[in-house]
């Protein structure tokens, strides 16, 4: 059975969990690069080289810099931290063909990364599509995983494709007759209209960043998510006029906002969109998992209670995770999709506490 954890909001992390100045030459964070068989990977790294390795794997559409509160907290605690820009993002390579973004290839990138860093295994932390990659890595290469943690996305859900998740949704809230794809309708829309969606987002990068990076709202829970209506509306915004909202400063500070916008403006949305175009291959890859997909390493799941798409209220989205993970801790935080930014102190407290409980902190662990 999963263990529940009660958070101490005050924590013991100090200011490193709450804020982050612009990364500069004296920040202790460096950007490095490496070559894989597929292409170039760019990554941020921080912390003592002798520390246990934690790899932070970002989601959509979020370059590595969106982990900055966690990079600070983990490196200050003595961990060696690596946060890659996944393929399609930031300074990493951007394949033109959408099938290059299937999970089997992303797992290959992560294997190359820790080999390059000189580690035999690592602690892996994922968010959103990064969680799908972390889960897939753990399911295929448990020997590379001292422990795995995921924010928002449960095990055996997204990495197996949205059609599998449809069996787990709340059909009272999303009647099958009128909302066949439930809150995952936007994923179905991507499959049929990827070029249109990419073009729209590329033309309105700043508006999309301001729209997507927002705090959770309690009032949205228990109501159908707006992502359930994309197909019926004929697109994300129907008339192609992108909704323009003010930046949510509780999620993106000035520096991070500018860097996320600049990264997506330079790289475009073609790569990020392609993560949604490999559901069939991802399902097949998941079916090839070792040990029947069972995970025995320490596992942490952080629920974002105010994420209307992924919250566990009245759904069975955690069902497969709970039956496949033998050492599972679940934490619930009252925050939205960007829980690690919106509630960074609570998130970091949960993550570091869990690592300490499993004797994976630098004073008890040997990672090389």
CSV table of C-alpha atoms in Angstrom, one decimal:
chain,number,residue,atom,x,y,z
A,1,UNK,CA,0.0,0.0,0.0
A,2,UNK,CA,1.2,3.5,-0.7
A,3,UNK,CA,2.4,5.6,2.2
A,4,UNK,CA,0.9,9.0,2.8
A,5,UNK,CA,3.1,11.9,3.9
A,6,UNK,CA,2.0,15.0,5.8
A,7,UNK,CA,4.0,18.0,4.7
A,8,UNK,CA,5.7,20.5,6.9
A,9,UNK,CA,5.2,23.7,4.9
A,10,UNK,CA,7.9,25.5,6.9
A,11,UNK,CA,10.4,22.9,5.8
A,12,UNK,CA,14.1,23.1,6.6
A,13,UNK,CA,15.4,24.2,3.2
A,14,UNK,CA,15.9,27.9,3.7
A,15,UNK,CA,15.7,30.4,0.9
A,16,UNK,CA,17.1,28.1,-1.7
A,17,UNK,CA,13.7,26.4,-2.0
A,18,UNK,CA,11.8,29.7,-2.4
A,19,UNK,CA,13.6,31.8,-4.9
A,20,UNK,CA,16.4,31.8,-7.4
A,21,UNK,CA,18.5,34.7,-8.8
A,22,UNK,CA,19.4,34.7,-12.5
A,23,UNK,CA,21.9,32.0,-13.2
A,24,UNK,CA,25.3,33.7,-13.7
A,25,UNK,CA,29.0,32.8,-13.6
A,26,UNK,CA,29.0,32.6,-9.8
A,27,UNK,CA,25.7,30.8,-9.3
A,28,UNK,CA,27.2,27.3,-9.2
A,29,UNK,CA,25.0,26.2,-12.1
A,30,UNK,CA,26.7,25.5,-15.5
A,31,UNK,CA,25.4,24.6,-18.9
A,32,UNK,CA,27.2,21.7,-20.6
A,33,UNK,CA,26.6,19.5,-23.6
A,34,UNK,CA,27.2,16.0,-24.8
A,35,UNK,CA,26.9,14.1,-28.0
A,36,UNK,CA,24.7,11.0,-28.3
A,37,UNK,CA,24.2,8.6,-31.2
A,38,UNK,CA,21.1,10.6,-32.1
A,39,UNK,CA,22.4,14.2,-31.6
A,40,UNK,CA,23.5,16.9,-29.1
A,41,UNK,CA,22.0,17.1,-25.6
A,42,UNK,CA,22.3,20.3,-23.6
A,43,UNK,CA,22.0,20.2,-19.8
A,44,UNK,CA,22.3,22.2,-16.6
A,45,UNK,CA,24.4,20.8,-13.8
A,46,UNK,CA,25.1,21.9,-10.3
A,47,UNK,CA,26.2,20.6,-6.9
A,48,UNK,CA,29.3,18.6,-5.8
A,49,UNK,CA,30.6,16.1,-8.3
A,50,UNK,CA,30.9,13.5,-5.5
A,51,UNK,CA,27.2,13.7,-4.6
A,52,UNK,CA,24.5,11.3,-5.5
A,53,UNK,CA,23.1,12.1,-9.0
A,54,UNK,CA,19.6,13.5,-9.3
A,55,UNK,CA,18.3,13.9,-12.9
A,56,UNK,CA,15.4,16.3,-13.3
A,57,UNK,CA,13.4,15.6,-16.5
A,58,UNK,CA,11.1,18.4,-17.6
A,59,UNK,CA,7.7,18.3,-19.3
A,60,UNK,CA,5.7,20.2,-21.9
A,61,UNK,CA,6.5,23.0,-22.9
A,62,UNK,CA,9.2,23.5,-20.3
A,63,UNK,CA,13.0,23.7,-20.9
A,64,UNK,CA,15.4,22.6,-18.1
A,65,UNK,CA,15.4,26.0,-16.5
A,66,UNK,CA,11.9,25.4,-15.1
A,67,UNK,CA,13.5,23.2,-12.5
A,68,UNK,CA,15.5,26.0,-11.0
A,69,UNK,CA,14.0,25.9,-7.5
A,70,UNK,CA,14.8,22.2,-7.4
A,71,UNK,CA,18.3,22.6,-8.8
A,72,UNK,CA,19.0,25.1,-6.0
A,73,UNK,CA,17.6,23.0,-3.2
A,74,UNK,CA,19.1,19.7,-4.2
A,75,UNK,CA,22.5,21.1,-5.0
A,76,UNK,CA,22.5,22.9,-1.7
A,77,UNK,CA,21.8,19.6,0.1
A,78,UNK,CA,24.8,18.0,-1.5
A,79,UNK,CA,23.4,16.2,-4.5
A,80,UNK,CA,24.9,16.4,-8.0
A,81,UNK,CA,22.1,17.6,-10.2
A,82,UNK,CA,21.6,17.4,-13.9
A,83,UNK,CA,18.7,18.9,-15.7
A,84,UNK,CA,18.7,18.2,-19.5
A,85,UNK,CA,16.8,20.0,-22.2
A,86,UNK,CA,15.1,17.0,-23.8
A,87,UNK,CA,15.3,16.6,-27.5
A,88,UNK,CA,13.1,19.3,-29.2
A,89,UNK,CA,13.9,21.9,-26.5
A,90,UNK,CA,16.4,24.5,-25.6
A,91,UNK,CA,19.9,23.8,-26.7
A,92,UNK,CA,19.3,20.2,-27.5
A,93,UNK,CA,18.9,18.7,-31.0
A,94,UNK,CA,15.5,18.9,-32.7
A,95,UNK,CA,14.7,16.1,-35.0
A,96,UNK,CA,12.3,16.9,-37.9
A,97,UNK,CA,10.5,13.5,-37.8
A,98,UNK,CA,7.8,13.2,-35.1
A,99,UNK,CA,8.5,9.5,-34.5
A,100,UNK,CA,11.9,10.5,-33.1
A,101,UNK,CA,10.1,11.8,-30.0
A,102,UNK,CA,8.8,8.3,-28.9
A,103,UNK,CA,9.6,7.3,-25.4
A,104,UNK,CA,12.0,4.6,-26.4
A,105,UNK,CA,14.3,7.2,-27.9
A,106,UNK,CA,14.0,9.6,-25.0
A,107,UNK,CA,14.9,6.8,-22.6
A,108,UNK,CA,18.0,6.2,-24.8
A,109,UNK,CA,18.9,9.8,-24.4
A,110,UNK,CA,18.7,9.5,-20.6
A,111,UNK,CA,20.8,6.4,-20.5
A,112,UNK,CA,23.5,8.2,-22.6
A,113,UNK,CA,23.3,11.2,-20.2
A,114,UNK,CA,24.2,9.3,-17.0
A,115,UNK,CA,26.8,7.3,-18.7
A,116,UNK,CA,28.4,10.5,-19.9
A,117,UNK,CA,28.2,11.9,-16.3
A,118,UNK,CA,30.0,8.8,-15.1
A,119,UNK,CA,27.2,7.3,-12.9
A,120,UNK,CA,25.9,3.8,-12.9
A,121,UNK,CA,22.5,4.8,-11.6
A,122,UNK,CA,20.6,7.9,-10.5
A,123,UNK,CA,17.6,9.3,-8.7
A,124,UNK,CA,15.2,10.4,-11.4
A,125,UNK,CA,12.5,13.1,-11.0
A,126,UNK,CA,10.0,13.9,-13.7
A,127,UNK,CA,7.1,16.2,-14.4
A,128,UNK,CA,4.4,15.9,-17.1
A,129,UNK,CA,6.0,14.3,-20.2
A,130,UNK,CA,9.2,14.1,-18.3
A,131,UNK,CA,7.4,11.8,-15.9
A,132,UNK,CA,6.4,9.6,-18.8
A,133,UNK,CA,10.1,9.3,-19.7
A,134,UNK,CA,11.2,8.6,-16.1
A,135,UNK,CA,8.5,6.0,-15.7
A,136,UNK,CA,9.5,4.3,-19.0
A,137,UNK,CA,13.2,4.3,-18.0
A,138,UNK,CA,12.3,2.7,-14.6
A,139,UNK,CA,10.2,0.1,-16.3
A,140,UNK,CA,12.8,-0.9,-18.8
A,141,UNK,CA,16.1,-0.2,-17.0
A,142,UNK,CA,15.5,-0.5,-13.2
A,143,UNK,CA,19.3,-1.0,-12.7
A,144,UNK,CA,19.7,2.7,-13.7
A,145,UNK,CA,17.3,3.9,-11.1
A,146,UNK,CA,18.1,4.2,-7.4
A,147,UNK,CA,14.7,5.9,-7.0
A,148,UNK,CA,12.1,7.6,-9.1
A,149,UNK,CA,9.8,10.5,-8.4
A,150,UNK,CA,7.0,12.0,-10.5
A,151,UNK,CA,5.0,15.2,-10.3
A,152,UNK,CA,1.5,15.2,-11.7
A,153,UNK,CA,1.6,12.1,-14.0
A,154,UNK,CA,1.0,8.7,-12.5
A,155,UNK,CA,2.8,5.5,-13.5
A,156,UNK,CA,1.3,3.5,-16.4
A,157,UNK,CA,-0.8,6.4,-17.7
A,158,UNK,CA,0.7,9.0,-20.1
A,159,UNK,CA,3.6,6.8,-21.2
A,160,UNK,CA,1.0,4.2,-22.3
A,161,UNK,CA,-1.0,6.6,-24.4
A,162,UNK,CA,-4.2,8.6,-23.9
A,163,UNK,CA,-6.5,5.9,-25.1
A,164,UNK,CA,-5.4,3.8,-22.1
A,165,UNK,CA,-6.1,6.7,-19.8
A,166,UNK,CA,-9.6,7.0,-21.1
A,167,UNK,CA,-10.5,3.8,-19.2
A,168,UNK,CA,-9.6,5.6,-16.0
A,169,UNK,CA,-11.4,8.9,-16.3
A,170,UNK,CA,-14.5,10.1,-14.4
A,171,UNK,CA,-17.3,9.3,-16.8
A,172,UNK,CA,-19.9,11.2,-14.7
A,173,UNK,CA,-17.9,14.4,-15.3
A,174,UNK,CA,-17.1,13.4,-18.9
A,175,UNK,CA,-20.0,11.4,-20.4
A,176,UNK,CA,-18.7,9.2,-23.1
A,177,UNK,CA,-21.5,10.0,-25.5
A,178,UNK,CA,-20.6,13.7,-25.6
A,179,UNK,CA,-17.0,13.8,-24.4
A,180,UNK,CA,-15.5,10.6,-25.7
A,181,UNK,CA,-11.9,11.8,-25.1
A,182,UNK,CA,-12.7,13.4,-21.7
A,183,UNK,CA,-10.0,15.8,-20.5
A,184,UNK,CA,-7.6,14.3,-23.0
A,185,UNK,CA,-9.5,15.6,-26.0
A,186,UNK,CA,-6.6,18.0,-26.8
A,187,UNK,CA,-4.3,15.0,-27.3
A,188,UNK,CA,-6.7,13.5,-29.9
A,189,UNK,CA,-6.8,16.9,-31.6
A,190,UNK,CA,-3.0,17.0,-31.8
A,191,UNK,CA,-3.0,13.7,-33.7
A,192,UNK,CA,-5.2,15.1,-36.4
A,193,UNK,CA,-4.0,18.7,-36.5
A,194,UNK,CA,-0.4,18.8,-35.4
A,195,UNK,CA,0.8,21.2,-38.1
A,196,UNK,CA,-2.1,23.6,-37.3
A,197,UNK,CA,-1.5,23.5,-33.6
A,198,UNK,CA,2.3,24.0,-34.0
A,199,UNK,CA,1.8,27.0,-36.3
A,200,UNK,CA,-0.7,28.6,-33.9
A,201,UNK,CA,1.6,28.2,-30.9
A,202,UNK,CA,4.7,29.4,-32.9
A,203,UNK,CA,2.9,32.6,-33.9
A,204,UNK,CA,1.9,33.4,-30.3
A,205,UNK,CA,4.7,32.1,-28.1
A,206,UNK,CA,4.4,34.8,-25.4
A,207,UNK,CA,0.6,34.5,-25.1
A,208,UNK,CA,0.9,30.7,-24.9
A,209,UNK,CA,3.5,30.9,-22.1
A,210,UNK,CA,1.4,33.3,-20.1
A,211,UNK,CA,-1.7,31.2,-20.6
A,212,UNK,CA,-0.1,27.8,-19.8
A,213,UNK,CA,2.0,28.8,-16.8
A,214,UNK,CA,-0.7,29.6,-14.3
A,215,UNK,CA,-1.5,28.7,-10.7
A,216,UNK,CA,-4.2,26.1,-10.0
A,217,UNK,CA,-7.7,27.2,-9.1
A,218,UNK,CA,-9.8,25.3,-6.6
A,219,UNK,CA,-13.0,26.3,-8.5
A,220,UNK,CA,-11.8,24.3,-11.5
A,221,UNK,CA,-11.8,21.0,-9.7
A,222,UNK,CA,-14.9,19.0,-10.2
A,223,UNK,CA,-15.7,20.9,-13.5
A,224,UNK,CA,-14.8,19.7,-17.0
A,225,UNK,CA,-11.3,20.8,-18.0
A,226,UNK,CA,-11.1,23.2,-20.9
A,227,UNK,CA,-9.0,20.6,-22.7
A,228,UNK,CA,-12.1,18.5,-23.1
A,229,UNK,CA,-13.6,21.0,-25.6
A,230,UNK,CA,-10.7,21.5,-28.1
A,231,UNK,CA,-12.2,19.4,-30.9
A,232,UNK,CA,-15.7,20.7,-30.5
A,233,UNK,CA,-14.4,24.3,-30.6
A,234,UNK,CA,-12.5,23.6,-33.8
A,235,UNK,CA,-9.1,24.2,-32.2
A,236,UNK,CA,-7.5,25.5,-29.0
A,237,UNK,CA,-9.2,28.9,-29.4
A,238,UNK,CA,-11.8,28.3,-32.0
A,239,UNK,CA,-11.4,31.5,-34.0
A,240,UNK,CA,-7.6,31.4,-33.9
A,241,UNK,CA,-7.5,34.4,-31.6
A,242,UNK,CA,-5.2,33.4,-28.8
A,243,UNK,CA,-6.4,34.3,-25.3
A,244,UNK,CA,-4.0,36.9,-23.9
A,245,UNK,CA,-3.8,36.9,-20.1
A,246,UNK,CA,-1.3,38.6,-17.7
A,247,UNK,CA,1.7,36.7,-16.6
A,248,UNK,CA,1.2,34.8,-13.3
A,249,UNK,CA,4.2,36.0,-11.3
A,250,UNK,CA,3.7,33.3,-8.7
A,251,UNK,CA,4.7,30.7,-11.3
A,252,UNK,CA,7.1,32.6,-13.6
A,253,UNK,CA,9.4,35.3,-12.2
A,254,UNK,CA,10.8,37.9,-14.7
A,255,UNK,CA,13.9,36.0,-15.5
A,256,UNK,CA,12.3,32.6,-16.0
A,257,UNK,CA,9.5,34.0,-18.0
A,258,UNK,CA,11.9,35.6,-20.4
A,259,UNK,CA,14.0,32.5,-20.7
A,260,UNK,CA,11.1,30.2,-21.4
A,261,UNK,CA,9.7,32.6,-24.0
A,262,UNK,CA,13.2,32.9,-25.7
A,263,UNK,CA,13.7,29.2,-25.6
A,264,UNK,CA,10.4,28.4,-27.3
A,265,UNK,CA,10.7,31.2,-29.7
A,266,UNK,CA,14.0,30.0,-30.9
A,267,UNK,CA,13.2,26.3,-31.0
A,268,UNK,CA,9.5,26.4,-31.9
A,269,UNK,CA,6.7,24.0,-30.9
A,270,UNK,CA,7.3,21.3,-33.6
A,271,UNK,CA,9.4,19.2,-31.3
A,272,UNK,CA,7.3,19.7,-28.2
A,273,UNK,CA,4.1,18.9,-30.1
A,274,UNK,CA,5.7,15.7,-31.4
A,275,UNK,CA,5.6,14.2,-27.9
A,276,UNK,CA,1.9,13.8,-28.4
A,277,UNK,CA,2.2,11.9,-31.7
A,278,UNK,CA,3.6,8.6,-30.6
A,279,UNK,CA,0.9,7.0,-28.4
A,280,UNK,CA,0.8,3.7,-30.3
A,281,UNK,CA,4.6,3.2,-30.2
A,282,UNK,CA,4.7,4.3,-26.6
A,283,UNK,CA,2.1,1.7,-25.7
A,284,UNK,CA,4.0,-1.0,-27.5
A,285,UNK,CA,7.2,0.1,-25.7
A,286,UNK,CA,5.5,0.0,-22.4
A,287,UNK,CA,4.2,-3.5,-23.1
A,288,UNK,CA,7.9,-4.5,-23.5
A,289,UNK,CA,8.7,-3.5,-19.9
A,290,UNK,CA,10.7,-5.9,-17.7
A,291,UNK,CA,9.2,-7.6,-14.7
A,292,UNK,CA,5.7,-7.1,-16.0
A,293,UNK,CA,6.1,-3.4,-15.5
A,294,UNK,CA,6.5,-3.8,-11.7
A,295,UNK,CA,8.7,-1.3,-9.9
A,296,UNK,CA,10.5,-2.2,-6.7
A,297,UNK,CA,12.7,0.9,-6.2
A,298,UNK,CA,11.6,3.7,-3.9
A,299,UNK,CA,9.0,5.7,-5.7
A,300,UNK,CA,7.4,9.1,-5.0
A,301,UNK,CA,4.3,10.5,-6.6
A,302,UNK,CA,3.4,14.2,-6.0
A,303,UNK,CA,-0.2,14.9,-6.9
A,304,UNK,CA,-1.1,18.5,-7.9
A,305,UNK,CA,-4.5,18.7,-6.4
A,306,UNK,CA,-5.6,21.7,-8.5
A,307,UNK,CA,-4.6,20.4,-11.9
A,308,UNK,CA,-8.0,19.8,-13.6
A,309,UNK,CA,-6.5,17.4,-16.1
A,310,UNK,CA,-4.4,15.2,-13.9
A,311,UNK,CA,-5.8,15.5,-10.3
A,312,UNK,CA,-6.8,12.2,-8.9
A,313,UNK,CA,-10.2,13.3,-7.5
A,314,UNK,CA,-12.9,10.9,-8.7
A,315,UNK,CA,-10.7,9.1,-11.2
A,316,UNK,CA,-8.8,5.9,-11.3
A,317,UNK,CA,-5.6,7.4,-12.8
A,318,UNK,CA,-3.5,6.2,-9.9
A,319,UNK,CA,-4.9,2.6,-9.9
A,320,UNK,CA,-2.2,1.1,-12.1
A,321,UNK,CA,0.6,2.9,-10.3
A,322,UNK,CA,-0.6,1.7,-6.9
A,323,UNK,CA,-0.7,-1.9,-8.1
A,324,UNK,CA,2.7,-1.9,-9.9
A,325,UNK,CA,4.8,0.0,-7.3
A,326,UNK,CA,5.8,-1.9,-4.2
A,327,UNK,CA,7.6,1.0,-2.4
A,328,UNK,CA,5.3,3.9,-3.1
A,329,UNK,CA,4.9,7.2,-1.2
A,330,UNK,CA,2.2,9.6,-2.3
A,331,UNK,CA,2.1,13.3,-1.4
A,332,UNK,CA,-0.7,15.7,-2.3
A,333,UNK,CA,0.0,19.5,-2.7
A,334,UNK,CA,-2.7,22.1,-3.1
A,335,UNK,CA,-1.3,23.6,-6.3
A,336,UNK,CA,-1.8,23.4,-10.1
A,337,UNK,CA,0.0,21.7,-12.9
A,338,UNK,CA,3.3,23.6,-12.3
A,339,UNK,CA,3.5,22.4,-8.7
A,340,UNK,CA,7.3,22.4,-8.5
A,341,UNK,CA,7.2,26.2,-9.4
A,342,UNK,CA,4.0,27.3,-7.8
A,343,UNK,CA,4.6,25.5,-4.5
A,344,UNK,CA,8.4,25.0,-4.7
A,345,UNK,CA,8.9,25.0,-0.9
A,346,UNK,CA,6.4,22.2,-0.3
A,347,UNK,CA,7.6,20.3,-3.3
A,348,UNK,CA,11.2,20.4,-2.2
A,349,UNK,CA,10.3,19.5,1.4
A,350,UNK,CA,8.5,16.4,0.1
A,351,UNK,CA,11.3,15.4,-2.2
A,352,UNK,CA,14.2,15.9,0.2
A,353,UNK,CA,12.2,14.3,3.0
A,354,UNK,CA,11.5,11.2,0.9
A,355,UNK,CA,15.1,10.9,-0.1
A,356,UNK,CA,16.2,11.2,3.5
A,357,UNK,CA,13.7,8.6,4.6
A,358,UNK,CA,15.2,6.1,2.1
A,359,UNK,CA,18.8,6.9,3.1
A,360,UNK,CA,19.5,8.4,-0.3
A,361,UNK,CA,20.8,11.7,1.0
A,362,UNK,CA,24.5,12.6,0.4
A,363,UNK,CA,25.6,11.6,3.9
A,364,UNK,CA,24.1,8.1,3.6
A,365,UNK,CA,24.4,7.4,-0.2
A,366,UNK,CA,27.1,6.3,-2.6
A,367,UNK,CA,25.9,6.8,-6.2
A,368,UNK,CA,28.9,6.1,-8.4
